[in-house]
mmCIF file of C-alpha atoms in Angstrom:
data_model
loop_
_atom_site.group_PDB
_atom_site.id
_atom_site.type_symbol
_atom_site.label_atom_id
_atom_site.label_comp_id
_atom_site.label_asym_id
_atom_site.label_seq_id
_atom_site.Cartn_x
_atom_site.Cartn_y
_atom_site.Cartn_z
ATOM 1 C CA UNK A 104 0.000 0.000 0.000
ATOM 2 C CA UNK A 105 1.544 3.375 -0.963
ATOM 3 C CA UNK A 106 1.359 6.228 1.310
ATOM 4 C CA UNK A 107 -1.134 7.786 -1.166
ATOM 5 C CA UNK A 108 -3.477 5.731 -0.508
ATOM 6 C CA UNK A 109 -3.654 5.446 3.103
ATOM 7 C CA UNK A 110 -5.152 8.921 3.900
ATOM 8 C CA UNK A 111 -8.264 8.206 1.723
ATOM 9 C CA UNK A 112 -8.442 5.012 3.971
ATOM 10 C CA UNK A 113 -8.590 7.056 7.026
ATOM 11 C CA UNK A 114 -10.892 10.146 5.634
ATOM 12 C CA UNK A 115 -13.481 6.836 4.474
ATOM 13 C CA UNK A 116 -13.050 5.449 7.623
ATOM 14 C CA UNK A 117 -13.756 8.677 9.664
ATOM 15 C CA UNK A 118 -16.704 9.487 7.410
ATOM 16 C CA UNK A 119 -18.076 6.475 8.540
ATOM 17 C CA UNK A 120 -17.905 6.830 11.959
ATOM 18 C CA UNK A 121 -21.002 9.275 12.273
ATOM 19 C CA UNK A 122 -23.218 6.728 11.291
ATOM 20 C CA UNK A 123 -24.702 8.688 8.686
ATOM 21 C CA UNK A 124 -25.359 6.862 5.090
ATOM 22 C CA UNK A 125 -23.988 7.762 1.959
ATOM 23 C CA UNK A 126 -27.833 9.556 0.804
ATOM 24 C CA UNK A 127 -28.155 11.556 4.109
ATOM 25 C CA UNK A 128 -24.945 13.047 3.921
ATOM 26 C CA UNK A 129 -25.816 14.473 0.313
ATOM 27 C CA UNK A 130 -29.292 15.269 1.176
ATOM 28 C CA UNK A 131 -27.492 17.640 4.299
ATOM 29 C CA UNK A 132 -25.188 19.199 1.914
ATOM 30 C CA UNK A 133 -27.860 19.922 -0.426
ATOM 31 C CA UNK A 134 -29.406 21.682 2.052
ATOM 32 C CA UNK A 135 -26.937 23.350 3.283
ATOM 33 C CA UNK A 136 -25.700 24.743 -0.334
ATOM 34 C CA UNK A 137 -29.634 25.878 -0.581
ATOM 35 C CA UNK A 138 -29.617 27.227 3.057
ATOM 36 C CA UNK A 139 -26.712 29.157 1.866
ATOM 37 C CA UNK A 140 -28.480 30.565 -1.595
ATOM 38 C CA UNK A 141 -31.067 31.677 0.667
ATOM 39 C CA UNK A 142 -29.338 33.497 3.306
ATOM 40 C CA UNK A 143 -27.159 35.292 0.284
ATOM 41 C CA UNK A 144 -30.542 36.825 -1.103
ATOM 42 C CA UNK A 145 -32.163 37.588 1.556
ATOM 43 C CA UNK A 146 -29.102 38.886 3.145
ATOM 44 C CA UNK A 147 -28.469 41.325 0.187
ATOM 45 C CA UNK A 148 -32.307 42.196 0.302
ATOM 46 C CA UNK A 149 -32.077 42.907 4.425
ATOM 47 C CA UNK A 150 -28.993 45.270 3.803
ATOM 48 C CA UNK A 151 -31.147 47.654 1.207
ATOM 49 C CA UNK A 152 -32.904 49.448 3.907
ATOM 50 C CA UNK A 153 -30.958 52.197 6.487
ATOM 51 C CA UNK A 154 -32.463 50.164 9.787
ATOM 52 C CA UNK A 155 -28.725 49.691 11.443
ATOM 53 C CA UNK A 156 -30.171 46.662 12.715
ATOM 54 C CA UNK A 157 -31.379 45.246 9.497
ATOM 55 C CA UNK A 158 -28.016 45.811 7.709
ATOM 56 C CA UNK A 159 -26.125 43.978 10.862
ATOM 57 C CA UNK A 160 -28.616 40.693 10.083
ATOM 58 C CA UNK A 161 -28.042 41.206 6.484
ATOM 59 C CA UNK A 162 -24.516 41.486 6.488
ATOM 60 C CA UNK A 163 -24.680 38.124 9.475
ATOM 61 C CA UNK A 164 -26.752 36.226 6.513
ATOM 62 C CA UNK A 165 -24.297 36.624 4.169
ATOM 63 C CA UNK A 166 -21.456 35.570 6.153
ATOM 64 C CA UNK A 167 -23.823 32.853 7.440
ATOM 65 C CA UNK A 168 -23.651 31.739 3.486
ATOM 66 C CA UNK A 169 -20.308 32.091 3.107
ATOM 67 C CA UNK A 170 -19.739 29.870 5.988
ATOM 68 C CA UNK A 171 -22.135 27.547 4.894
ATOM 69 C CA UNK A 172 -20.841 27.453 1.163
ATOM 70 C CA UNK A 173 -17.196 27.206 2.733
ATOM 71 C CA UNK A 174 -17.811 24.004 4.990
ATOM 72 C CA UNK A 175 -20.506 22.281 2.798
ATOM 73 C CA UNK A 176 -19.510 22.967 -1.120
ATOM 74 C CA UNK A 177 -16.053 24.003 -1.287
ATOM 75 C CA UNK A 178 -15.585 23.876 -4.817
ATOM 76 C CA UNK A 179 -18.074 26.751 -4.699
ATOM 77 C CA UNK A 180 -15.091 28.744 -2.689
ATOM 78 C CA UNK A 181 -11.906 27.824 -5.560
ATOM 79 C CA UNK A 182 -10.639 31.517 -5.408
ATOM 80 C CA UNK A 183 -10.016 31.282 -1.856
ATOM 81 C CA UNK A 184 -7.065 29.408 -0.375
ATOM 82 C CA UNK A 185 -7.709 28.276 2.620
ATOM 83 C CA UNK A 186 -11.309 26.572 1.495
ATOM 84 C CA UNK A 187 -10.210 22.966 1.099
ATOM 85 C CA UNK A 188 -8.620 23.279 5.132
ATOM 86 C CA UNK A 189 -11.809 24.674 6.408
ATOM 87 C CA UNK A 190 -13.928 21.561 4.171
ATOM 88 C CA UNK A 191 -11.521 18.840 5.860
ATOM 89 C CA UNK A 192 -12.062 20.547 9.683
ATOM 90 C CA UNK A 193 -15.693 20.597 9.026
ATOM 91 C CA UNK A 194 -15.473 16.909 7.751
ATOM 92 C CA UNK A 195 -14.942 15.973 11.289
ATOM 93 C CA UNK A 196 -17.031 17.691 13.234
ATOM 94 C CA UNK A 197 -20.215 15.700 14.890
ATOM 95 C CA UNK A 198 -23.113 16.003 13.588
ATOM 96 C CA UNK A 199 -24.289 17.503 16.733
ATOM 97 C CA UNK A 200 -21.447 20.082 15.907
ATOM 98 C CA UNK A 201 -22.595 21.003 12.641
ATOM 99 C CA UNK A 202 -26.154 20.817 14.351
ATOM 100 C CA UNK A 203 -25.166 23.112 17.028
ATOM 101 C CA UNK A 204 -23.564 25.959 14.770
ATOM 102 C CA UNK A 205 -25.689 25.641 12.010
ATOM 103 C CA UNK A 206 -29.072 26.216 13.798
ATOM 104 C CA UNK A 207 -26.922 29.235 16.180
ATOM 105 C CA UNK A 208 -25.335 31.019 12.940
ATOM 106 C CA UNK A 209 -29.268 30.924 11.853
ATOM 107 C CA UNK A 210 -30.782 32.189 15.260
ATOM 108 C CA UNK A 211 -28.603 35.039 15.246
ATOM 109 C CA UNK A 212 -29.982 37.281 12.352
ATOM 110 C CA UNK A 213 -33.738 36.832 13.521
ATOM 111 C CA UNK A 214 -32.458 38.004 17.405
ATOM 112 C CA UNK A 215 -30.886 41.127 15.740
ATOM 113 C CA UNK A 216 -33.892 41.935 13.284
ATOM 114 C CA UNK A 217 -37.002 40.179 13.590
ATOM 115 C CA UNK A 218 -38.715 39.868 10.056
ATOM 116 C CA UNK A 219 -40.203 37.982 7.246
ATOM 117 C CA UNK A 220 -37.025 38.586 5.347
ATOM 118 C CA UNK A 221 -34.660 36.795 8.201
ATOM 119 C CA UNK A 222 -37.329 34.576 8.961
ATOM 120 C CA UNK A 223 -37.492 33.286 5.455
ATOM 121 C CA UNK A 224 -33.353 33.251 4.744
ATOM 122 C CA UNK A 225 -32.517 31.692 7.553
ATOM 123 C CA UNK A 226 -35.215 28.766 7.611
ATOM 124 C CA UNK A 227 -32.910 26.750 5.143
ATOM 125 C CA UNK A 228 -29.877 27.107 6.803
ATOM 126 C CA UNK A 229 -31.592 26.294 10.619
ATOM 127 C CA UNK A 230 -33.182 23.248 8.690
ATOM 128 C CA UNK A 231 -29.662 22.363 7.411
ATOM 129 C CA UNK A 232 -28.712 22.292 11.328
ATOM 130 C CA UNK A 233 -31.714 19.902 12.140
ATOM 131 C CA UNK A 234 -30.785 17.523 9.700
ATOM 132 C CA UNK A 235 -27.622 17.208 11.352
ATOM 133 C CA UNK A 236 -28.972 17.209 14.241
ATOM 134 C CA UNK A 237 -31.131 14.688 13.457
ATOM 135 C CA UNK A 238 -28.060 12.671 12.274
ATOM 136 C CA UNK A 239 -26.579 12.758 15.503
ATOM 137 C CA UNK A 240 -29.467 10.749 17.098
ATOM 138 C CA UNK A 241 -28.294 7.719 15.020
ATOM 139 C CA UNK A 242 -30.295 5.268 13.346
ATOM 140 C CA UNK A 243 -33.430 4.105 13.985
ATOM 141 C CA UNK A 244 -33.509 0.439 14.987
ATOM 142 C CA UNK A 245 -35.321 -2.373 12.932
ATOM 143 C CA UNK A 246 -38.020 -4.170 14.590
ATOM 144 C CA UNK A 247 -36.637 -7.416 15.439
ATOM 145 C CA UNK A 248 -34.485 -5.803 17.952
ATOM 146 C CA UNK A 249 -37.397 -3.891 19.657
ATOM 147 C CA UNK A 250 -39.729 -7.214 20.099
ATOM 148 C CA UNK A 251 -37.211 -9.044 21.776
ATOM 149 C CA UNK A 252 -36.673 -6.156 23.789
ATOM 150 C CA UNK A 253 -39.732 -5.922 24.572
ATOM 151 C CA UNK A 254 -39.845 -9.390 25.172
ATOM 152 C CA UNK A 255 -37.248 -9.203 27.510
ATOM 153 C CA UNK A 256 -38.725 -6.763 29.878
ATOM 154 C CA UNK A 257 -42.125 -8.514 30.017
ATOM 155 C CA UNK A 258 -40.151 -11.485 31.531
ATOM 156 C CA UNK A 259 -37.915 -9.139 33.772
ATOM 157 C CA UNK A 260 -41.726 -7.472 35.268
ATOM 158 C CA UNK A 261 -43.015 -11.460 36.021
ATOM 159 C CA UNK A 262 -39.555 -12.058 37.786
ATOM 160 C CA UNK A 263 -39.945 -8.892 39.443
ATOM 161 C CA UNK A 264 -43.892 -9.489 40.927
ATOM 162 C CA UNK A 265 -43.371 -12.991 40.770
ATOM 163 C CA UNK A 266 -46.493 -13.601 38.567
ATOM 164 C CA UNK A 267 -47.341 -15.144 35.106
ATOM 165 C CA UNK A 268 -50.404 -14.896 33.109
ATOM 166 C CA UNK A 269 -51.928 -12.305 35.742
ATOM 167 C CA UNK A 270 -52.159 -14.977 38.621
ATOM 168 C CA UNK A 271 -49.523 -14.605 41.847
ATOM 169 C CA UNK A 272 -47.337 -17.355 43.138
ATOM 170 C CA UNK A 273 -46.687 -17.803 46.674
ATOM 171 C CA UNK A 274 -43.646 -19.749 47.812
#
């Protein structure tokens, strides 16, 4: 094995560790690349007004896309040198990270100015942080598990009161 190859080992590995499938992960990025569209318009459209506290959202919603464009879609960010460092750090966050920035980087704009505009741009980008954070609870497990489970703590609760099939047994 040539050294090339073992850091793509170890980045597949890591990306695996979250527990998130190869269609989730996309379906977050997606949303996060939209989140990011959205907070770009609607941050340009919040700074066209001469409400101090409008243009400080505005101007937050645009770096909230830039941030989101950075960590999420890179290859939108070419021009700027340090993008590809930023992706990888990103990479390997939790999603409970990416959950917990996401939805604050979104919160902040509608505390500043509360309107339909920040409303509206940041909804994408705060639904971008649920996904993740939805991520972070992990799987949901298959039904065969649960009945024995199930299963297993009905027995446990006749042990416990000493009964079976409603009717109690004395020593």
């Amino acid at each position: 094995m040539s050294s090339g190859e073992q850091p793509a080992a170890t980045n597949a590995s890591s990306a695996d560790d979250d527990g998130m499938s190869w269609w989730y992960r996309w379906i977050c990025k997606i949303a996060g690349v939209v989140g990011g569209i959205s907070c770009a318009i609607a941050g340009i459209w919040n700074c066209v007004t001469i409400n101090p506290l409008n243009i400080a959202a505005g101007v937050w919603m645009v770096l909230n896309a830039f941030v989101l464009f950075l960590c999420e879609a890179p290859f939108c960010c070419q021009f700027i040198e340090f993008a590809n460092a930023v992706a990888a750090r990103a990479d390997r966050l939790r999603p409970w990270q990416k959950a917990f920035f996401y939805c604050g980087m979104a919160l902040f704009p509608v505390i500043l100015s509360i309107s339909i505009t920040t409303l509206l741009g940041n909804a994408i980008a705060f639904g971008t942080g649920v996904l993740y954070g939805l991520a972070s609870l992990g799987k949901k497990g298959d039904a065969v598990s649960y009945a024995r489970l199930q299963h297993q703590k009905q027995g446990d609760e006749e042990k416990m009161t000493g009964t079976t099939d409603g009717v109690a047994q004395y020593p």
